[in-house]
Each structure stands twice: as C-alpha cells, then as structure tokens.
Tab-separated table of C-alpha atoms and ligand atoms in Angstrom:
chain	number	residue	atom	x	y	z
O	956	LYS	CA	-5.202	-4.164	-0.199
O	957	VAL	CA	-3.033	-3.864	3.609
O	958	ALA	CA	-3.403	-6.599	5.948
O	959	SER	CA	-3.690	-6.443	10.018
O	960	ILE	CA	-1.855	-8.046	12.802
O	961	GLY	CA	-2.631	-7.834	16.238
O	962	ASN	CA	-5.531	-7.095	18.298
O	963	LEU	CA	-9.059	-5.985	19.030
O	964	ASN	CA	-10.395	-4.830	21.469
O	965	PHE	CA	-13.539	-3.242	23.456
O	966	ASP	CA	-12.820	0.295	25.321
O	967	ILE	CA	-14.686	1.007	28.107
O	968	TYR	CA	-12.902	3.753	29.524
O	969	LEU	CA	-14.729	6.314	32.778
O	970	ARG	CA	-13.929	9.825	33.812
O	971	ILE	CA	-13.533	9.463	37.710
O	972	SER	CA	-13.467	12.699	39.519
O	973	GLU	CA	-11.298	10.936	42.854
O	974	LEU	CA	-10.211	7.142	42.168
O	975	PRO	CA	-12.299	4.320	44.720
O	976	GLY	CA	-10.051	3.305	47.327
O	977	PRO	CA	-10.136	-0.334	49.093
O	978	ASP	CA	-14.031	-2.047	48.466
O	979	GLU	CA	-15.783	2.107	48.201
O	980	ASN	CA	-17.905	2.068	45.009
O	981	ILE	CA	-17.188	5.170	43.363
O	982	GLU	CA	-19.760	7.420	39.861
O	983	ALA	CA	-18.074	7.681	36.847
O	984	LEU	CA	-19.115	10.772	35.633
O	985	ASP	CA	-18.862	9.894	32.384
O	986	LEU	CA	-18.029	7.022	29.912
O	987	TYR	CA	-17.546	6.371	26.434
O	988	THR	CA	-16.731	3.448	24.744
O	989	GLY	CA	-15.655	1.843	21.529
O	990	GLY	CA	-13.426	-0.489	19.473
O	991	GLY	CA	-9.860	0.131	20.203
O	992	GLY	CA	-6.334	-2.936	20.296
O	993	SER	CA	-3.863	-1.180	18.018
O	994	ALA	CA	-4.342	-3.125	15.149
O	995	ALA	CA	-7.889	-2.815	15.090
O	996	ASN	CA	-7.718	1.251	14.913
O	997	PHE	CA	-4.172	0.462	11.829
O	998	ALA	CA	-6.817	-1.255	9.769
O	999	VAL	CA	-9.817	1.179	10.316
O	1000	ALA	CA	-7.566	3.963	9.654
O	1001	ILE	CA	-6.067	2.722	6.958
O	1002	ALA	CA	-9.377	2.724	5.081
O	1003	ARG	CA	-9.644	6.029	6.144
O	1004	MET	CA	-6.901	6.610	3.610
O	1005	GLY	CA	-8.970	4.574	1.543
O	1006	LEU	CA	-6.202	1.594	1.202
O	1007	GLY	CA	-8.415	-1.978	1.363
O	1008	ALA	CA	-7.767	-3.000	4.645
O	1009	ARG	CA	-8.066	-6.450	5.841
O	1010	PHE	CA	-7.472	-6.984	9.718
O	1011	ILE	CA	-6.136	-10.570	10.855
O	1012	GLY	CA	-6.932	-11.125	14.336
O	1013	ALA	CA	-9.232	-13.412	17.327
O	1014	VAL	CA	-12.551	-12.403	19.272
O	1015	GLY	CA	-14.048	-14.401	21.448
O	1016	ASP	CA	-17.982	-15.919	21.639
O	1017	ASP	CA	-19.715	-13.161	23.188
O	1018	PRO	CA	-21.220	-10.168	22.902
O	1019	LEU	CA	-18.844	-7.706	22.968
O	1020	GLY	CA	-16.439	-9.901	20.527
O	1021	ASP	CA	-19.392	-9.074	17.488
O	1022	ILE	CA	-19.713	-5.257	18.028
O	1023	SER	CA	-16.168	-5.214	18.450
O	1024	LEU	CA	-16.464	-6.767	14.490
O	1025	ARG	CA	-19.421	-4.515	13.675
O	1026	GLU	CA	-17.716	-1.998	13.454
O	1027	LEU	CA	-14.000	-3.356	12.062
O	1028	LEU	CA	-17.182	-4.024	8.698
O	1029	ALA	CA	-18.650	-0.652	9.175
O	1030	GLU	CA	-16.079	0.700	8.350
O	1031	GLY	CA	-15.047	-1.373	5.820
O	1032	VAL	CA	-12.230	-2.980	6.962
O	1033	GLU	CA	-13.364	-6.638	5.497
O	1034	VAL	CA	-12.070	-9.304	8.528
O	1035	ALA	CA	-10.522	-12.834	8.696
O	1036	VAL	CA	-11.332	-13.326	12.444
O	1037	LYS	CA	-11.087	-16.406	14.103
O	1038	ARG	CA	-13.511	-17.006	17.210
O	1039	VAL	CA	-12.630	-19.026	19.895
O	1040	THR	CA	-14.535	-20.548	22.401
O	1041	GLY	CA	-15.282	-20.647	25.563
O	1042	VAL	CA	-13.435	-17.305	25.738
O	1043	ARG	CA	-14.171	-13.430	26.273
O	1044	SER	CA	-12.477	-10.361	23.635
O	1045	GLY	CA	-10.357	-8.797	25.072
O	1046	VAL	CA	-11.568	-5.695	27.163
O	1047	VAL	CA	-9.516	-2.699	27.391
O	1048	VAL	CA	-10.918	-0.559	30.624
O	1049	VAL	CA	-9.262	2.971	30.854
O	1050	LEU	CA	-10.483	5.864	34.411
O	1051	VAL	CA	-9.341	9.304	33.446
O	1052	HIS	CA	-8.596	11.083	36.156
O	1053	PRO	CA	-9.094	14.662	36.201
O	1054	ASP	CA	-5.248	16.080	36.452
O	1055	GLY	CA	-5.920	14.558	33.021
O	1056	ILE	CA	-3.825	10.839	33.951
O	1057	LYS	CA	-4.514	7.759	32.990
O	1058	ARG	CA	-5.379	4.551	33.985
O	1059	MET	CA	-5.039	1.404	31.942
O	1060	VAL	CA	-5.849	-2.518	33.443
O	1061	SER	CA	-6.058	-4.486	29.017
O	1062	PHE	CA	-6.967	-8.015	29.774
O	1063	ARG	CA	-5.724	-9.511	26.349
O	1064	GLY	CA	-8.154	-12.387	26.056
O	1065	ALA	CA	-8.861	-13.920	23.201
O	1066	ASN	CA	-6.847	-12.459	21.151
O	1067	LEU	CA	-4.418	-14.759	23.368
O	1068	GLY	CA	-6.333	-17.644	20.905
O	1069	LEU	CA	-4.496	-16.037	17.836
O	1070	THR	CA	-1.522	-18.563	16.583
O	1071	PRO	CA	1.094	-18.675	14.212
O	1072	ALA	CA	-1.171	-21.027	11.976
O	1073	ASP	CA	-4.003	-19.511	11.767
O	1074	LEU	CA	-1.896	-17.695	8.950
O	1075	THR	CA	-2.068	-18.951	6.396
O	1076	PRO	CA	-1.689	-17.680	2.501
O	1077	ASP	CA	-5.583	-18.121	1.833
O	1078	LYS	CA	-5.980	-14.986	4.042
O	1079	PHE	CA	-3.217	-12.735	2.822
O	1080	GLU	CA	-4.988	-13.840	-0.886
O	1081	GLY	CA	-4.719	-9.679	-2.353
O	1082	VAL	CA	-2.543	-8.443	0.350
O	1083	ASN	CA	0.466	-6.354	-1.209
O	1084	HIS	CA	1.649	-4.932	3.015
O	1085	ILE	CA	1.623	-6.244	5.792
O	1086	HIS	CA	1.363	-4.511	8.878
O	1087	LEU	CA	1.701	-6.714	12.717
O	1088	ALA	CA	0.824	-4.461	15.700
O	1089	THR	CA	1.842	-7.179	17.913
O	1090	GLY	CA	4.634	-8.013	20.111
O	1091	ARG	CA	4.829	-11.583	19.948
O	1092	THR	CA	7.732	-12.617	18.084
O	1093	GLU	CA	5.924	-15.464	17.105
O	1094	LEU	CA	3.050	-14.046	14.953
O	1095	ILE	CA	5.600	-11.704	13.157
O	1096	THR	CA	8.625	-14.622	12.245
O	1097	LYS	CA	5.810	-16.400	10.529
O	1098	ALA	CA	4.648	-12.982	8.720
O	1099	LYS	CA	7.792	-12.511	7.980
O	1100	GLU	CA	7.264	-16.533	6.011
O	1101	ILE	CA	3.870	-16.421	4.577
O	1102	ALA	CA	4.768	-11.937	3.097
O	1103	ARG	CA	7.407	-13.624	1.029
O	1104	GLU	CA	5.243	-16.618	-0.514
O	1105	VAL	CA	2.487	-13.946	-0.825
O	1106	GLY	CA	5.299	-11.387	-2.498
O	1107	ALA	CA	4.486	-8.516	0.006
O	1108	SER	CA	6.324	-5.840	1.995
O	1109	VAL	CA	5.581	-6.318	5.715
O	1110	SER	CA	5.955	-3.045	8.649
O	1111	VAL	CA	6.432	-3.685	12.607
O	1112	ASP	CA	5.075	-1.706	15.603
O	1113	GLY	CA	5.602	-4.392	18.534
O	1114	GLY	CA	4.731	-1.840	20.875
O	1115	THR	CA	6.101	-2.125	25.065
O	1116	ALA	CA	5.688	-5.379	24.396
O	1117	LEU	CA	7.716	-6.149	21.979
O	1118	ALA	CA	10.656	-3.420	23.095
O	1119	ARG	CA	10.230	-5.364	26.771
O	1120	LYS	CA	12.548	-8.652	24.394
O	1121	GLY	CA	15.366	-7.039	24.348
O	1122	LEU	CA	17.764	-6.150	22.195
O	1123	GLU	CA	19.151	-9.221	20.173
O	1124	ILE	CA	15.447	-10.585	20.187
O	1125	VAL	CA	14.181	-7.690	19.002
O	1126	ARG	CA	17.026	-7.928	15.803
O	1127	ALA	CA	16.418	-10.773	15.228
O	1128	THR	CA	12.448	-10.997	14.806
O	1129	VAL	CA	12.475	-7.393	12.630
O	1130	GLU	CA	15.088	-8.177	10.752
O	1131	GLY	CA	14.843	-7.983	7.251
O	1132	VAL	CA	11.354	-5.885	7.518
O	1133	ASP	CA	11.029	-3.288	4.846
O	1134	VAL	CA	9.237	-0.292	8.012
O	1135	VAL	CA	10.176	-0.679	11.875
O	1136	PHE	CA	7.777	1.887	13.966
O	1137	MET	CA	7.986	2.264	17.656
O	1138	ASN	CA	8.147	5.692	19.915
O	1139	HIS	CA	10.859	7.058	22.004
O	1140	VAL	CA	10.289	6.119	25.158
O	1141	GLU	CA	10.482	1.629	23.977
O	1142	ALA	CA	13.816	2.848	20.933
O	1143	LYS	CA	15.411	4.356	24.818
O	1144	MET	CA	13.992	1.037	26.532
O	1145	LEU	CA	15.635	-1.263	23.831
O	1146	ALA	CA	19.012	0.877	22.684
O	1147	ASN	CA	19.617	1.028	27.000
O	1148	THR	CA	19.840	5.325	26.111
O	1149	GLY	CA	17.849	7.998	28.351
O	1150	ASP	CA	19.114	9.419	24.835
O	1151	HIS	CA	15.817	9.720	22.174
O	1152	ARG	CA	18.422	10.488	19.666
O	1153	SER	CA	21.900	8.292	21.137
O	1154	ALA	CA	18.453	5.792	20.733
O	1155	VAL	CA	17.742	6.400	16.720
O	1156	GLU	CA	21.713	5.987	15.817
O	1157	LYS	CA	22.246	2.451	18.642
O	1158	LEU	CA	19.399	1.133	16.491
O	1159	ALA	CA	19.066	2.053	13.589
O	1160	LYS	CA	23.011	0.372	13.412
O	1161	GLU	CA	21.555	-2.200	15.571
O	1162	LEU	CA	18.252	-3.794	13.334
O	1163	LYS	CA	18.938	-5.034	9.981
O	1164	VAL	CA	15.704	-3.152	8.320
O	1165	GLY	CA	15.002	-1.064	5.284
O	1166	GLU	CA	13.724	2.117	7.612
O	1167	LEU	CA	12.817	3.040	10.830
O	1168	VAL	CA	10.798	5.691	13.089
O	1169	VAL	CA	10.260	6.711	15.620
O	1170	THR	CA	7.618	8.199	16.731
O	1171	LEU	CA	8.547	11.739	19.461
O	1172	GLY	CA	5.192	12.745	20.149
O	1173	PRO	CA	5.143	16.183	20.298
O	1174	LEU	CA	8.288	17.040	19.109
O	1175	GLY	CA	7.214	14.357	15.951
O	1176	ALA	CA	8.836	11.993	14.667
O	1177	VAL	CA	12.621	10.733	12.874
O	1178	ALA	CA	12.921	8.316	9.750
O	1179	TYR	CA	16.589	6.421	9.063
O	1180	ARG	CA	16.827	4.398	6.213
O	1181	GLY	CA	20.369	3.912	3.955
O	1182	GLY	CA	22.716	5.949	6.374
O	1183	LYS	CA	20.687	8.282	5.939
O	1184	LEU	CA	18.585	10.299	8.991
O	1185	LEU	CA	15.440	13.178	8.620
O	1186	HIS	CA	13.396	14.332	12.101
O	1187	VAL	CA	9.827	16.279	10.693
O	1188	ASP	CA	8.776	18.199	13.430
O	1189	ALA	CA	5.252	18.050	14.852
O	1190	PHE	CA	1.898	20.381	14.360
O	1191	LYS	CA	1.405	22.669	16.821
O	1192	VAL	CA	-2.251	21.309	17.810
O	1193	ALA	CA	-3.982	21.185	20.879
O	1194	ALA	CA	-3.920	17.815	22.174
O	1195	LEU	CA	-7.395	16.348	23.392
O	1196	ASP	CA	-6.615	12.775	23.781
O	1197	THR	CA	-3.520	11.111	22.639
O	1198	THR	CA	-5.297	7.150	22.358
O	1199	GLY	CA	-3.774	5.686	18.976
O	1200	ALA	CA	-1.466	8.787	18.070
O	1201	GLY	CA	0.639	5.995	17.378
O	1202	ASP	CA	-1.835	3.772	15.032
O	1203	SER	CA	-2.915	6.670	12.991
O	1204	PHE	CA	0.731	8.473	12.270
O	1205	ALA	CA	2.093	4.596	11.123
O	1206	ALA	CA	-1.292	4.220	8.804
O	1207	ALA	CA	-1.072	6.727	7.237
O	1208	TYR	CA	2.830	6.684	6.616
O	1209	ILE	CA	2.171	2.799	5.655
O	1210	ALA	CA	-0.130	4.936	3.334
O	1211	MET	CA	2.439	7.073	1.544
O	1212	HIS	CA	5.126	4.518	1.523
O	1213	LEU	CA	2.964	2.417	-0.938
O	1214	ARG	CA	3.460	5.346	-3.429
O	1215	GLY	CA	6.412	5.669	-2.949
O	1216	ARG	CA	6.872	8.557	-1.636
O	1217	ASP	CA	10.138	9.872	-0.308
O	1218	LEU	CA	10.997	10.047	4.240
O	1219	TYR	CA	10.628	13.282	3.890
O	1220	GLU	CA	6.775	13.025	2.932
O	1221	LYS	CA	5.843	10.369	4.961
O	1222	LEU	CA	6.882	12.167	7.902
O	1223	LEU	CA	5.437	15.212	6.976
O	1224	PHE	CA	1.675	13.686	5.597
O	1225	ALA	CA	1.780	10.870	9.495
O	1226	ASN	CA	2.348	13.179	11.127
O	1227	ALA	CA	-0.283	15.550	9.509
O	1228	ALA	CA	-2.525	12.755	10.146
O	1229	ALA	CA	-2.231	11.926	14.162
O	1230	ALA	CA	-2.235	15.825	13.929
O	1231	ILE	CA	-5.479	15.213	13.211
O	1232	LYS	CA	-5.773	12.458	15.537
O	1233	VAL	CA	-5.216	14.057	18.832
O	1234	THR	CA	-7.380	16.678	18.631
O	1235	ARG	CA	-10.270	14.590	19.041
O	1236	PRO	CA	-11.244	11.754	21.132
O	1237	GLY	CA	-11.610	7.634	21.191
O	1238	ALA	CA	-7.965	6.169	19.632
O	1239	ARG	CA	-10.561	5.562	16.570
O	1240	SER	CA	-10.736	9.066	15.459
O	1241	SER	CA	-7.751	8.930	12.860
O	1242	PRO	CA	-8.735	11.671	9.277
O	1243	ARG	CA	-8.962	10.427	6.697
O	1244	TYR	CA	-7.379	11.308	3.914
O	1245	ASP	CA	-8.537	14.279	2.437
O	1246	GLU	CA	-8.870	15.739	5.972
O	1247	VAL	CA	-5.108	15.113	6.207
O	1248	ARG	CA	-4.950	16.430	2.720
O	1249	SER	CA	-6.631	20.095	2.957
O	1250	PHE	CA	-4.648	20.040	6.472
O	1251	LEU	CA	-2.079	20.014	4.668
O	1252	GLU	CA	-2.664	22.594	2.478
O	1253	SER	CA	-4.533	25.472	5.465
Q	2082	ADP	P1	2.724	6.235	21.133
Q	2082	ADP	O1	0.993	6.784	20.559
Q	2082	ADP	O2	2.941	5.723	19.676
Q	2082	ADP	O3	2.726	6.648	21.937
Q	2082	ADP	P2	3.496	9.439	20.377
Q	2082	ADP	O4	3.537	10.128	21.816
Q	2082	ADP	O5	5.114	9.753	20.190
Q	2082	ADP	O6	3.485	7.924	20.085
Q	2082	ADP	O7	2.475	9.978	18.740
Q	2082	ADP	C1	3.483	8.972	17.530
Q	2082	ADP	C2	2.286	10.444	17.299
Q	2082	ADP	O8	1.250	11.322	17.465
Q	2082	ADP	C3	3.499	11.916	17.083
Q	2082	ADP	O9	4.857	11.869	15.743
Q	2082	ADP	C4	3.122	13.018	16.660
Q	2082	ADP	O10	2.819	13.038	15.056
Q	2082	ADP	C5	1.491	12.873	16.830
Q	2082	ADP	N1	1.247	13.766	18.455
Q	2082	ADP	C6	1.360	12.647	19.450
Q	2082	ADP	N2	1.363	14.055	19.855
Q	2082	ADP	C7	0.953	14.695	19.318
Q	2082	ADP	C8	0.963	16.040	20.591
Q	2082	ADP	N3	0.935	16.965	20.877
Q	2082	ADP	N4	0.679	17.416	19.187
Q	2082	ADP	C9	0.688	17.159	17.670
Q	2082	ADP	N5	1.394	15.811	17.397
Q	2082	ADP	C10	1.497	14.930	18.072
C-alpha cells in the first residue's frame, strides 16, 4: 500500500474570453469543477495503477471538503484525513484564457492544518511506500522518521514550494529519500542554472538520494541513479491539458519502482502514463495500468 501526504483541493476551472477589468463582471464561457491537489491526484493515480492507496491530509468542515473526500473514496482511495474546524478546505480557481494561458489562485486553507504531529505510525499500517507531494520540510522530515519505523520506502515531489527553499535546505530535507521528483523549472531554480542538463548533473552530485527524476514536459524525463544518467523521450501526443501530468508521471514511476523495474522501464512507463493524461482534461484524468500497457503495445 502507498500513502500519499500533502494537499487535497477542490478545483474550479472557468473558461473566459477576456480578463475582467476592475469592478467588472464578465461571463464565463464554461465551468469545470473537480478534485485536485497534488497529493490527492497522486493517490488517485496510484489506485488506478492497481495498488492500494491511502491519502493523508486535512480538510475543513465545509461542503467542499465533503465533496473532495467523496471523490477520493469513489476512486478506491483510503483516507486518513484530519478535519480542521473553522477553516475552509483548499480551493484552486483556474482562469483559462483562449490563448491557453492559465491564471491560478490557490487557497491552501485547511491543508495547512496538517502538522508533523498528525503523522502517527497508526496511519501507516500496511504501508510499504510513502510519497510526499508537498514542499513543507517539517512534514517530509517527520515522514522519513516514520518510514524508517515502519520499513517503508519514500519519494518526494516538493514542487516549486520546495525548490524555492534553496539547495542547502533541500539537500538536508531529502537526504536518504529513495526517489526525488522535480520538473525542469524547479531543477533549474534549485541548481541556479538556465540549462536542464547541467542542472541535473549538479543536483545529482549534491543530493544524497537513491534516484533523482527530472521531468522535461514534451521532452520526456531524465533519471539519475548511482552514477548513471538516463534520458527517455516523451511520446508524441496532442496535449490538451497538462494539469496533473507530473502527479500522473510520479505515480506510474513509483508503481514500476515498487515492482523492481529498471530506470529505463520506469521512465518509459511513466512517460506513457503522463502522455495519456495530457490528452484528457482535468487533474485527475490519469490512466489505468492496462491503458498504459495497451498504449505501449500500440
Ligand atoms: P509538471 O506537470 O509537474 O510541470 P512536466 O511538464 O515536466 O511536469 O510533465 C510531466 C511529464 O508529463 C513529462 O515528463 C512527460 O512525460 C509528460 N508530458 C508533459 N507534457 C507533455 C506533452 N506535451 N506531450 C507528451 N508528454 C508530455
């Protein structure tokens, strides 16, 4: 069973033709709502890989929190969720302009109510892998301790929030982690270089982790382990919505990692899962295991 720790959000997408001016009210062309939050997306993607999934996070005592939890349960994800009273659940509003540019406003709300003290060993019963989709170093540090206690492996996808903390903090926080994921923007920010190749090489040297995996959007992904660096191209697809591509990628990668596959197979499979995801709208449209297999065979 795989535990995923971090944010759960209710996403509201509004398609607009122009940005409203001050005090102006415009009409949206279309509305889409659905579950989001990186850790919750990862948990759903893991369940679709056919593995046991448990989401560990926090919601408010409001209707949006109820909806968000119901969506996870409907996907077969177990929830070990803290209810925070007097605080709203996490919400993200995404304005999608016709030029494809997205403008996002995130309210982290109840997500911030999850503290290291909430990560108690009982929540990790039967868990053999812990994934942290959060940049909160205090949660990562506590989860590493628990992982040692319960004998689980650990992966971290800290996003921009972690990369912003700088190399020194990131180095200490992810030390000893089995797999660290980041996208090329975060890798370049952290390595303080404009070129993804030199960023990966620098981070490979600096970070004491089992595997470092850097995703490159339409260029695929690279992984580094024990002196070996491997790049695998992305699949050529018509990308419709890349929201959650990184979560889909990480879940597929971890599913293969737990099956003991080699770097090439993990990267290939994860690129395929993410390629399917980007052809579909929404943050939770990651494919099932069999879909990825048929995609790879076609
Ligand atoms: P994030 O979504 O975290 O920013 P990336 O943009 O690097 O991460 O995308 C993650 C993965 O999704 C990539 O490594 C790749 O496998 C896949 N992907 C993203 N964009 C495309 C695309 N346009 N075509 C095919 N695959 C893509």
